[in-house]
Coordinates of C-alpha atoms in Angstrom, one line a residue:
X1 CA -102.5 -15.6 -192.6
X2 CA -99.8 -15.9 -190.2
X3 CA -97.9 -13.4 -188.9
X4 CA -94.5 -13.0 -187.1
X5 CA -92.8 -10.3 -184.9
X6 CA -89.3 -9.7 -186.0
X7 CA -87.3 -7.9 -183.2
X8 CA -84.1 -6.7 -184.5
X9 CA -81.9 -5.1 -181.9
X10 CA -79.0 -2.7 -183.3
X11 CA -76.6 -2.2 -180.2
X12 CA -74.3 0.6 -180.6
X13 CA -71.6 0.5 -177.7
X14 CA -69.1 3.1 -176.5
X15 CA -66.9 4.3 -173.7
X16 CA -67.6 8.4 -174.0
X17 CA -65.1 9.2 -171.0
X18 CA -62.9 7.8 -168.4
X19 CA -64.4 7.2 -165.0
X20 CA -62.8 9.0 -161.8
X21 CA -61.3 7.2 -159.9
X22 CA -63.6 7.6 -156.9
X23 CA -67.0 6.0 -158.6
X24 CA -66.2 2.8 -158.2
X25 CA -67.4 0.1 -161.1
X26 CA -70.6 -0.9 -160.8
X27 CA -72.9 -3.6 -162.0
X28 CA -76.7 -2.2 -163.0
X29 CA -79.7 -4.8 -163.9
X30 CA -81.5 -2.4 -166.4
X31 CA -84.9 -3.1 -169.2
X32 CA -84.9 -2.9 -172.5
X33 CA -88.0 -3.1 -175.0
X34 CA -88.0 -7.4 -174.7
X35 CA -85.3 -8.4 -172.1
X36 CA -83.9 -7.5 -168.7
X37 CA -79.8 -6.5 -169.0
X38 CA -77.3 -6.7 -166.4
X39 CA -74.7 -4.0 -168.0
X40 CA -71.8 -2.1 -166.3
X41 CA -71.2 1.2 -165.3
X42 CA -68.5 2.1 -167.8
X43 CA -71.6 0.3 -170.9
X44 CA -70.1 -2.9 -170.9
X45 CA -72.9 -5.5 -171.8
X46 CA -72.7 -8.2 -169.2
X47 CA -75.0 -10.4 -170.6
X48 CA -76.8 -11.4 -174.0
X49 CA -79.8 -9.7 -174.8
X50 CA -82.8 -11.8 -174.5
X51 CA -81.7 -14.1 -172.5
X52 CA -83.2 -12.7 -169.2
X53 CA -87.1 -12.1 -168.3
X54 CA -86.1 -10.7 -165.3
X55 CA -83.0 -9.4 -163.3
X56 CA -82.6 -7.6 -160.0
X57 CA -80.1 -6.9 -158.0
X58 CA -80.3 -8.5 -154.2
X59 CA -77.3 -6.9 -152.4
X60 CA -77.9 -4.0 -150.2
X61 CA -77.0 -0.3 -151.0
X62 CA -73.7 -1.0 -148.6
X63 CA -72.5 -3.8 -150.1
X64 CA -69.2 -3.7 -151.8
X65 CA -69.5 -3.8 -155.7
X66 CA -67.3 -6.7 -156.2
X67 CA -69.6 -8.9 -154.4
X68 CA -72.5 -7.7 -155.8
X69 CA -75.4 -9.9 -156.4
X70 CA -78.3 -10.7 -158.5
X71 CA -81.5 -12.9 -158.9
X72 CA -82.2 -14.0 -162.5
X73 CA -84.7 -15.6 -164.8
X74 CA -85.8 -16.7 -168.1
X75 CA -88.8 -17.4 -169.9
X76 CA -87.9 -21.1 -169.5
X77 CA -87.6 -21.0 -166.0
X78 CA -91.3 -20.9 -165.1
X79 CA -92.9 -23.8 -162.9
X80 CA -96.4 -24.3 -161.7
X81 CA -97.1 -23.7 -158.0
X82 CA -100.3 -25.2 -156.4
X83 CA -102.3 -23.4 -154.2
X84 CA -106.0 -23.0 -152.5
X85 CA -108.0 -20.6 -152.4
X86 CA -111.7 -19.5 -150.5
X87 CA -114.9 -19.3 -152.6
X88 CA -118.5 -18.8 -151.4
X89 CA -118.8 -22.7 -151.3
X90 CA -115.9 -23.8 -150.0
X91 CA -111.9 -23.9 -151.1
X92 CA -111.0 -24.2 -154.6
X93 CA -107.4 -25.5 -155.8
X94 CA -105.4 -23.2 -158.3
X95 CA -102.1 -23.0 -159.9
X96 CA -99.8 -20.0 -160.1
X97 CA -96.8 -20.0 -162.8
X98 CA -93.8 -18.6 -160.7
X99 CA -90.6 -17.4 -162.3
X100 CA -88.0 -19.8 -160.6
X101 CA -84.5 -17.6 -160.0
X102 CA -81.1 -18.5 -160.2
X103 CA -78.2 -16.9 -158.2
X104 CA -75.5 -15.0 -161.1
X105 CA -72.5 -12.4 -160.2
X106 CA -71.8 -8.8 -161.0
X107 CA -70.1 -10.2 -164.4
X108 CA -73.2 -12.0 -165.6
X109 CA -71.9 -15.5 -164.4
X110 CA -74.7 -17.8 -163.1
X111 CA -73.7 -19.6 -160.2
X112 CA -76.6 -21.8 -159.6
X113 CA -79.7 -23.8 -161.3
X114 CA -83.3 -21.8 -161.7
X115 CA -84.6 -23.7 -158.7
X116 CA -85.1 -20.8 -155.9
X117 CA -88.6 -19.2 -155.2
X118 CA -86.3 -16.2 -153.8
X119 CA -82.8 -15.4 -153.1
X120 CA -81.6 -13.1 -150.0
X121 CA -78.1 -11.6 -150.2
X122 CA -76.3 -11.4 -146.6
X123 CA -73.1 -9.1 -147.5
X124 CA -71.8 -8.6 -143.9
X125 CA -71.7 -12.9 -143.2
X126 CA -71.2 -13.8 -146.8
X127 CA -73.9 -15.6 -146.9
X128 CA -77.2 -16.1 -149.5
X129 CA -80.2 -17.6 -148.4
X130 CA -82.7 -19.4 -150.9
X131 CA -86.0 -20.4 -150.5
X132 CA -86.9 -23.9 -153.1
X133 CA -90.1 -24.6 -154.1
X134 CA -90.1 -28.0 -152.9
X135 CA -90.3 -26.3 -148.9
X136 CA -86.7 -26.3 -148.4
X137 CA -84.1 -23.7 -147.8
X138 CA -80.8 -23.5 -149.2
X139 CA -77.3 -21.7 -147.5
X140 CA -74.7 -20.8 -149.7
X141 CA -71.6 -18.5 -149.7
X142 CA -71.2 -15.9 -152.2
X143 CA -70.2 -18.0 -154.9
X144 CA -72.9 -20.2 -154.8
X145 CA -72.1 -23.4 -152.9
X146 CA -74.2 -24.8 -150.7
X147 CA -73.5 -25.1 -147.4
X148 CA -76.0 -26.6 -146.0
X149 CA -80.1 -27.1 -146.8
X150 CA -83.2 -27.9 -144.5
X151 CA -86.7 -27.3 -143.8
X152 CA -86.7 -23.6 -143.3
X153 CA -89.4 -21.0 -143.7
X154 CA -86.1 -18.0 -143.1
X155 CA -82.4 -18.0 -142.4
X156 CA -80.5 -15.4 -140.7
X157 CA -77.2 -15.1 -140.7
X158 CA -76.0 -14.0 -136.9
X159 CA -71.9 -14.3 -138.6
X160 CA -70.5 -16.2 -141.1
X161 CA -70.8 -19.4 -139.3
X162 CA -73.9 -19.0 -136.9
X163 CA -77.6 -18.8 -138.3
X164 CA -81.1 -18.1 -136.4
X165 CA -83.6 -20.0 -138.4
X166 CA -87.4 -20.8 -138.3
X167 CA -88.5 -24.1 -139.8
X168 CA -91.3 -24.5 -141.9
X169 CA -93.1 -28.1 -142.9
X170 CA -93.3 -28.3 -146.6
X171 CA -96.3 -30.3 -146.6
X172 CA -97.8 -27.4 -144.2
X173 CA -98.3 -24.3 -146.9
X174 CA -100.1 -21.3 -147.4
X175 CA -102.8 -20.6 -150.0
X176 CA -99.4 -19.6 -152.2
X177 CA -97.9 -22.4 -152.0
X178 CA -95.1 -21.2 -149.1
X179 CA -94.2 -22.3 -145.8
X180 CA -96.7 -21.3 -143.1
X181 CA -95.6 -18.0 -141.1
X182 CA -94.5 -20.0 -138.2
X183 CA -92.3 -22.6 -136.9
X184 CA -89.9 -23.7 -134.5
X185 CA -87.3 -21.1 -133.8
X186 CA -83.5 -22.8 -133.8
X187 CA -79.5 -22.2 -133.7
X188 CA -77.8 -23.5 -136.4
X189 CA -74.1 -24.4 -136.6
X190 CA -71.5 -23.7 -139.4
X191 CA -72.6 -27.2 -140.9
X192 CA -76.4 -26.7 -140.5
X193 CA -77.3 -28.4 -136.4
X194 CA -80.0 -27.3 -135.0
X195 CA -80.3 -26.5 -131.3
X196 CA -83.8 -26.0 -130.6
X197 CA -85.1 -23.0 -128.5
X198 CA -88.1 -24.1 -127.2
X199 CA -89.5 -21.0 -128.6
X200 CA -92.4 -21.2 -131.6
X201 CA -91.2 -18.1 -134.0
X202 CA -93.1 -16.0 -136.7
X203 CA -90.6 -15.9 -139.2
X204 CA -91.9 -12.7 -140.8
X205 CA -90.4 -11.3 -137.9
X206 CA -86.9 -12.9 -138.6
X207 CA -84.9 -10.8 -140.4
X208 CA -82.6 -8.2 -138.2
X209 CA -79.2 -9.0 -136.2
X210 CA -77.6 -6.1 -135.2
X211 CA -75.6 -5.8 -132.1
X212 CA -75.6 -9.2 -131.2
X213 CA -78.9 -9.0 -130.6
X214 CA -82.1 -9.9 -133.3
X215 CA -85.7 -8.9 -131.8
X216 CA -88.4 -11.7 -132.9
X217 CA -92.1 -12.5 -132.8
X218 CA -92.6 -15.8 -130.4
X219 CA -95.3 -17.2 -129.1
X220 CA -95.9 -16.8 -125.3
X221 CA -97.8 -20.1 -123.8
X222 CA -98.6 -18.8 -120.2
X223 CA -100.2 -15.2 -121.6
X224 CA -101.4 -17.2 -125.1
X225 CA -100.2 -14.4 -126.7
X226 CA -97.6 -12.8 -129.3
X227 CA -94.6 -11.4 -127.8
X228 CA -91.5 -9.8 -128.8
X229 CA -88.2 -11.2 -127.4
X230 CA -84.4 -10.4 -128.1
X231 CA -82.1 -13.6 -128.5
X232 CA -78.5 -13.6 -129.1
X233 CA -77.1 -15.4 -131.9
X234 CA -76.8 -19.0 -130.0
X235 CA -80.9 -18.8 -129.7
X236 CA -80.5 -17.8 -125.8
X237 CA -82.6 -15.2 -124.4
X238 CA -81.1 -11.8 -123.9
X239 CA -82.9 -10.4 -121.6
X240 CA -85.9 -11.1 -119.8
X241 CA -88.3 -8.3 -120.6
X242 CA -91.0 -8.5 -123.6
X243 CA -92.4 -6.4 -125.9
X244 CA -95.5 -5.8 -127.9
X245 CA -93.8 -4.3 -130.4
X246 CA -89.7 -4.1 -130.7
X247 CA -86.9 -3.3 -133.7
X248 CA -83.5 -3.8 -134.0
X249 CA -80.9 -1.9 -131.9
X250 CA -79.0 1.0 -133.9
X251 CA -76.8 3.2 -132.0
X252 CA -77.4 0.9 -128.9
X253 CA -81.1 1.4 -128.9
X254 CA -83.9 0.2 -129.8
X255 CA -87.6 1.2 -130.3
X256 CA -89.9 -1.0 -128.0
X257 CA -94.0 -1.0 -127.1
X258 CA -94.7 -1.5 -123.8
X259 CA -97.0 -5.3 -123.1
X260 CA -98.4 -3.0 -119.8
X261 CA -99.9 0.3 -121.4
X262 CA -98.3 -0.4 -125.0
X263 CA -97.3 3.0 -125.4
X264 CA -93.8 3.2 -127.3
X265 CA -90.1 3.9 -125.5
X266 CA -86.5 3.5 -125.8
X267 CA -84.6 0.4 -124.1
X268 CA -80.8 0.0 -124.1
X269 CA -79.2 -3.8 -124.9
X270 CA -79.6 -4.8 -121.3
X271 CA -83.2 -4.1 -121.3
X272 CA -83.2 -1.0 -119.0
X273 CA -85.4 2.0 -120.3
X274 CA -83.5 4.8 -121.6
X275 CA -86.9 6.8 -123.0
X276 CA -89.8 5.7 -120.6
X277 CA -92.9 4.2 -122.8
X278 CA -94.8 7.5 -122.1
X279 CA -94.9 8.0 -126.0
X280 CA -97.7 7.3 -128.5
X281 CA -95.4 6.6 -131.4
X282 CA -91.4 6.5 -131.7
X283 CA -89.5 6.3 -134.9
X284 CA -85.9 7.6 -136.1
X285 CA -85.2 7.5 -140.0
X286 CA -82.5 4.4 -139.9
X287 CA -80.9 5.1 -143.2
X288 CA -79.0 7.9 -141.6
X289 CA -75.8 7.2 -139.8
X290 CA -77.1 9.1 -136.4
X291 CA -80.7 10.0 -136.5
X292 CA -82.7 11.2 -133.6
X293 CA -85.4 10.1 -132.2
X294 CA -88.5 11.2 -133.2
X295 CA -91.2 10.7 -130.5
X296 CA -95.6 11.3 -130.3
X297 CA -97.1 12.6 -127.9
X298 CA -100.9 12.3 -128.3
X299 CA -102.0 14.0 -131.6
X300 CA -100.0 17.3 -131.6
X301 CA -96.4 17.5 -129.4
X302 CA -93.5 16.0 -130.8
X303 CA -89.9 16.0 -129.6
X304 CA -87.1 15.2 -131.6
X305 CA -84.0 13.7 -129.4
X306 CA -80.5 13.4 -129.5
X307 CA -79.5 9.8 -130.1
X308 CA -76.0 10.1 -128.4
X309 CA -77.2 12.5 -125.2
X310 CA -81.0 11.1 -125.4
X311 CA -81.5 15.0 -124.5
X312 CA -84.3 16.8 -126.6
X313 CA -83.3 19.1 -129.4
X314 CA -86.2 20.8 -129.3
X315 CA -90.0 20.0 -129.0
X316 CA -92.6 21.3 -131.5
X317 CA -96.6 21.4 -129.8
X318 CA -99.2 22.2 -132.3
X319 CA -102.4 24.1 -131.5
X320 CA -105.7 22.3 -130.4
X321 CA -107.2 20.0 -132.7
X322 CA -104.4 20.1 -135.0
X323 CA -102.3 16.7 -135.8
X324 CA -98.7 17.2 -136.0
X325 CA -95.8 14.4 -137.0
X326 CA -92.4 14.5 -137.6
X327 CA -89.7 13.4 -139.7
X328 CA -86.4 13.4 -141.2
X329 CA -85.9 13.9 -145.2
X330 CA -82.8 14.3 -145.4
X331 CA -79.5 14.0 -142.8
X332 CA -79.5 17.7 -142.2
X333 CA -83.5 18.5 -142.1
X334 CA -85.9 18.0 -139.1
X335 CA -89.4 19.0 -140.1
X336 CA -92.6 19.0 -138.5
X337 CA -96.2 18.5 -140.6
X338 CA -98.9 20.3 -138.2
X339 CA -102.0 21.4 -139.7
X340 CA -102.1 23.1 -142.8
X341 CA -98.4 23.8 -142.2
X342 CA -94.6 22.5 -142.9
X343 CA -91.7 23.7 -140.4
X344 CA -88.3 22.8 -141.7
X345 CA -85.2 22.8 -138.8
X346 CA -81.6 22.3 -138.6
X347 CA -80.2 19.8 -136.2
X348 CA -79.8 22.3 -133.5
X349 CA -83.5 22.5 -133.8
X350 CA -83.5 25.8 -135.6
X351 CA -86.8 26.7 -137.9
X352 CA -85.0 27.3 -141.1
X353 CA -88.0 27.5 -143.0
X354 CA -92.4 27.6 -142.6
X355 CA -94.4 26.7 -145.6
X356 CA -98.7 26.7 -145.7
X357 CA -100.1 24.3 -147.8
X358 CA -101.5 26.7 -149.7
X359 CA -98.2 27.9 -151.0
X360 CA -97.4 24.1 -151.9
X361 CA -96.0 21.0 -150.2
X362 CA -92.4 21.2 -149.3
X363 CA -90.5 18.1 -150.5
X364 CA -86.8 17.8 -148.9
X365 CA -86.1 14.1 -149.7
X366 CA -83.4 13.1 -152.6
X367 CA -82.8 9.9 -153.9
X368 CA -79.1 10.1 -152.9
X369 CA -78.2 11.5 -149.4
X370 CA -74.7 12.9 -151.1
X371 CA -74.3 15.9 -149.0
X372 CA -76.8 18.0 -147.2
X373 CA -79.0 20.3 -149.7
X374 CA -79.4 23.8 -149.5
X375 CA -82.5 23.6 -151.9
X376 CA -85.9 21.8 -151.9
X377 CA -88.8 21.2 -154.1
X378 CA -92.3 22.7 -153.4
X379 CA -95.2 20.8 -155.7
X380 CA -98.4 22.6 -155.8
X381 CA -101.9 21.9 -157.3
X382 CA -103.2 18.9 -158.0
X383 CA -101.9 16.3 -160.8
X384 CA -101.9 16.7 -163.5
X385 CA -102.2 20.2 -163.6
X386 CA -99.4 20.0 -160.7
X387 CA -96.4 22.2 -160.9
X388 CA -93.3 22.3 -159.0
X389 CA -90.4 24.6 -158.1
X390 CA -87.2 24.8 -156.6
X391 CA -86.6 26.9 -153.5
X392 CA -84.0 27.7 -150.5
X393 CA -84.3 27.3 -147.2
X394 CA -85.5 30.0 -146.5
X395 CA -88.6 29.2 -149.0
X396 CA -87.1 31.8 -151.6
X397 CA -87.8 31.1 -155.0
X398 CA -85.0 29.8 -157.1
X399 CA -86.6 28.0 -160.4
X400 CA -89.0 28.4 -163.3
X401 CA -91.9 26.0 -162.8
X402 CA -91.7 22.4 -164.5
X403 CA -95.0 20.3 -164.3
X404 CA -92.9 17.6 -161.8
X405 CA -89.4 17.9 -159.9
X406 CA -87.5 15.8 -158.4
X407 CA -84.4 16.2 -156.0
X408 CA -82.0 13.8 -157.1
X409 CA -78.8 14.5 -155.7
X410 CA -76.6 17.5 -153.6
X411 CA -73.2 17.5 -154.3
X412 CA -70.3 19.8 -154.5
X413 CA -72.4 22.7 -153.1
X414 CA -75.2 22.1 -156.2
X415 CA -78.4 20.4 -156.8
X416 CA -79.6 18.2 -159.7
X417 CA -83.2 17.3 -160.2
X418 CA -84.9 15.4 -162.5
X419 CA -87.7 17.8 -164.3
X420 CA -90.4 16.9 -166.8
X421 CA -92.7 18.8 -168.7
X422 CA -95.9 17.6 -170.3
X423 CA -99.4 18.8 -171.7
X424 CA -102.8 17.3 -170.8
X425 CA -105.7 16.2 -172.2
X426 CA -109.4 16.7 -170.9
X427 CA -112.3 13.9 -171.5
X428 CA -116.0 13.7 -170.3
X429 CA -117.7 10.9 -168.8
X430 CA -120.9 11.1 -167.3
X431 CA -121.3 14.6 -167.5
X432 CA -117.8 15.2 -165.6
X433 CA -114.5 16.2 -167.3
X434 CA -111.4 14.7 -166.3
X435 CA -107.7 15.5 -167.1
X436 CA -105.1 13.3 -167.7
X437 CA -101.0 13.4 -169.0
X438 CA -100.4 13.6 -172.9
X439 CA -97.7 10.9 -172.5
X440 CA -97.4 12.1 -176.5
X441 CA -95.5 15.6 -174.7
X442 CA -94.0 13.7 -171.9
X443 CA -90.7 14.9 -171.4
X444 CA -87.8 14.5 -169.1
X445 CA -84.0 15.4 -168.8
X446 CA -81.9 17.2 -165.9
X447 CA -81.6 20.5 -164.2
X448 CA -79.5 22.2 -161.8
X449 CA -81.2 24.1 -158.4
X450 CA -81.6 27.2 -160.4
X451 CA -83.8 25.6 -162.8
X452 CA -80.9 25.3 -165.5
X453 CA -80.8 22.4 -168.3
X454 CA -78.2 20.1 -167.5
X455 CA -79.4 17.2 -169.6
X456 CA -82.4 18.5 -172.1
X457 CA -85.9 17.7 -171.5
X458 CA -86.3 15.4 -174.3
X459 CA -86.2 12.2 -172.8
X460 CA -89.7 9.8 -172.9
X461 CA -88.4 8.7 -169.6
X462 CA -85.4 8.5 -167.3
X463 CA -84.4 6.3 -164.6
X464 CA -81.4 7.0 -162.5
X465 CA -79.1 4.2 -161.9
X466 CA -76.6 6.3 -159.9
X467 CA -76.2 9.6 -159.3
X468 CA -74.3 10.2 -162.6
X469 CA -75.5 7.2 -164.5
X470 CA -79.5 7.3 -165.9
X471 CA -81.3 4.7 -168.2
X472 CA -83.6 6.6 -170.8
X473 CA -85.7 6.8 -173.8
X474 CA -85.5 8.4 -176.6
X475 CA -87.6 8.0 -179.9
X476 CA -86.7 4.7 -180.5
X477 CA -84.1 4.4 -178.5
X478 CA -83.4 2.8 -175.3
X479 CA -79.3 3.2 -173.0
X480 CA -77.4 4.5 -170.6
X481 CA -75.9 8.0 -170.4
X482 CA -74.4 10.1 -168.0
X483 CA -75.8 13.6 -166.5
X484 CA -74.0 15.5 -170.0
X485 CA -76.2 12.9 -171.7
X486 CA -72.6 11.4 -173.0
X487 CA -74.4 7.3 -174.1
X488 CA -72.5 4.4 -172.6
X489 CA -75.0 2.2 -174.1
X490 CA -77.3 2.5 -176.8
X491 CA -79.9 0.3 -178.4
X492 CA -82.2 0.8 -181.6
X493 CA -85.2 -1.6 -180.6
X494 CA -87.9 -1.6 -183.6
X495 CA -90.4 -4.2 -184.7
X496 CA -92.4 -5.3 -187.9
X497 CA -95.2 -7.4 -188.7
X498 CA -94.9 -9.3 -191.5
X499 CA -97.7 -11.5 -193.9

């Protein structure tokens, strides 16, 4: 008896409402039941269904949208990559099948063959790098042209005609079949010439240019040791100081490790120290136009400084014993996590808010920094008996409870969150009962920061694409809607088994 799966697809489209003029059109790379979907923002099918395994976007989130780019792959589009392995006897030779990718535009246009391993979208130069399984390295503009190809383990684009690249010896590759982690660092030209730097490069560490500058893992023959330099984009030393640890500038700074007593500090882009290495950790939250820095001292002090004055907004010391760190959820939160406690402050250092972990653990992060929020999420008990609320700053209680919240956006003075609600199930094994989520009750939809419906809870699941644009499921169907849960997109995905 043989049997056969029938998957019939019934695609309902339609444009519900017009779209303002500020949210610009964008292209979204979205799953159905079978296939991957690149679709726009308006529910404009961009490509067939079925005709992708996979499809991701590989632009950054600043990218413009009209030069938007994606990685794509079919089920035809699978080769066999050799590789070795260790056993208890020896090495052993496998194979793993890898999903070759092809380069295709925000319309659904593919602009190369299925030959790259992976693709890496460089918006500000213009530039796509793509890795071939044969070793090599391809550098194309946005359209897909080569520019020029060669033995390279990474490419950086330092502008749109100047590259920092590591080369890698195809016949010299890892147990997964890539090139080794290091090479010979070079300058390339606009047409691909190497000038060589003398310097052997991890190119892991390859992958930042900001400021002229691009901090890199090299190999230090006289100490026989690791070190951390910053070239310029011609593959010349910038300065003449090294690092045990270093990142790229932002705000002209730059987190460094000290090679002497490898505590962490602050260095300008001549070298100089602007925070002394008298810290035991350094960090600033770099998806924020102007975060501070947020610096360790031993296990309980830390001072969170201005990054224009480099003058401390304030510094937080925890009591003996405790461990205290800090952070930045959001670009109007500072907080501090110090024992069995959560301090929330303003960025004039201002305690807004204190929360104990017995009264729940404060969440302030959204997935869209729209505007600053005036509301947070406090989770409490353990999963998945969990529930969560909404509150102020001031740690006032503004929602029902919903077994999980989450802050998704703050925008004209109001929150949106996505809540679900669920039961659960209990089970014994070994004499010890466990819960777990009836998936059967999961539900999930919208609500406001008073706890509000905006979209019903009667979604099996919801993904949001942007912050008015969601991909969900519902019974048997699968599309996009917007936060009134208007359907830009729709599919009816069912199967049958047939004699």
């Amino acid at each position: 008896m043989q049997k056969k799966l029938f998957v019939c697809l019934t695609i309902a489209l339609a444009v519900l409402m017009v779209l303002p003029m500020a949210l610009a059109e964008r292209s979204l790379a979205v799953s159905t039941e079978n296939s991957t979907l690149l679709v726009s923002e308006n529910g404009t099918l961009l490509t067939r269904i079925g005709d992708y395994s996979s499809l991701y976007s590989i632009s950054p989130e600043d990218c413009p949208e009209e030069r938007a780019l994606f990685a794509a792959s079919t089920t035809d589009s699978i080769v066999e990559v050799p590789y070795t392995y260790e056993t208890g006897d020896g090495t052993a030779e496998g194979v793993d099948y890898v999903y070759m990718l092809a380069l295709m535009d925000k319309n659904g246009k593919s602009l190369t063959d299925y030959i790259y391993l992976t693709l890496v979208h460089f918006p500000q130069s213009g530039r796509v790098a793509g890795a071939r399984a044969d070793g090599a390295m391809d550098l194309m503009d946005e359209q897909g042209n080569i520019l020029f190809s060669g033995n390279y383990g990474v490419i950086l684009p330092t502008s749109s005609s100047t590259y920092l690249a590591v080369r890698a010896d195809p016949a010299n590759k890892d147990e997964y079949g890539y090139p080794e982690e290091t090479g010979a660092l070079v300058a390339l030209d606009a047409a691909g010439n190497a000038t060589e730097t003398g310097y052997l490069a991890n190119r892991y560490s390859l992958y930042q240019f900001t400021q002229g500058l691009a901090p890199i893992l090299v190999y230090d023959e006289s100490g026989d040791a690791w070190i951390y330099r910053y070239f310029r984009a011609d593959g010349t030393l910038a300065m003449d100081s090294a690092y045990g640890y270093a990142e790229a500038f932002q705000n002209g700074y730059a987190i460094v490790s000290s090679l002497e007593n490898g505590m962490y500090g602050l260095i300008d882009v001549q070298g100089n120290w602007a925070l002394n290495p008298d810290f035991s950790l350094l960090s600033s939250n770099t998806s924020f136009e102007k975060p501070p820095i947020i610096a360790q001292k031993g296990d309980a002090e830390v001072t969170f400084f201005n990054i224009d004055t480099l003058q401390p907004i304030f510094t937080y010391r925890g009591a003996d014993g405790d461990y205290a760190f800090g952070g930045q959820p959001n670009e109007g939160l500072l907080c501090v996590y110090s024992g069995s406690n959560t301090f929330l402050y303003n960025l004039e250092g201002e305690q807004i808010c204190r929360m104990e972990d017995s009264q729940g653990y404060l969440n302030a992060s959204y997935y869209y920094n729209l505007e600053v929020p005036q509301a947070l999420v406090v989770s409490s008990g353990e999963w998945p008996n969990a529930s969560s609320c909404i509150v102020d700053l001031n740690g006032n209680t503004l929602s029902k409870d919903f077994r999980e919240l989450t802050g998704l956006c703050w925008q004209n003075g109001h929150g949106l969150y996505i809540a679900a609600t669920y039961e659960t199930i209990s089970y014994e094994y070994e004499g010890q009962v466990y819960y777990d989520t009836d998936y059967e009750t999961y539900r999930v939809g919208l609500v406001d920061e008073t706890g509000a419906e905006v979209l019903p809870l009667q979604y099996s699941s919801l993904t949001p694409l942007s912050p008015n644009r969601f991909w969900v499921t519902q019974d048997e169907l699968y599309g996009m809607i917007d936060a009134q849960g208007n359907w830009y997109c729709q599919f009816n995905v069912y199967s049958e088994l047939q004699d």
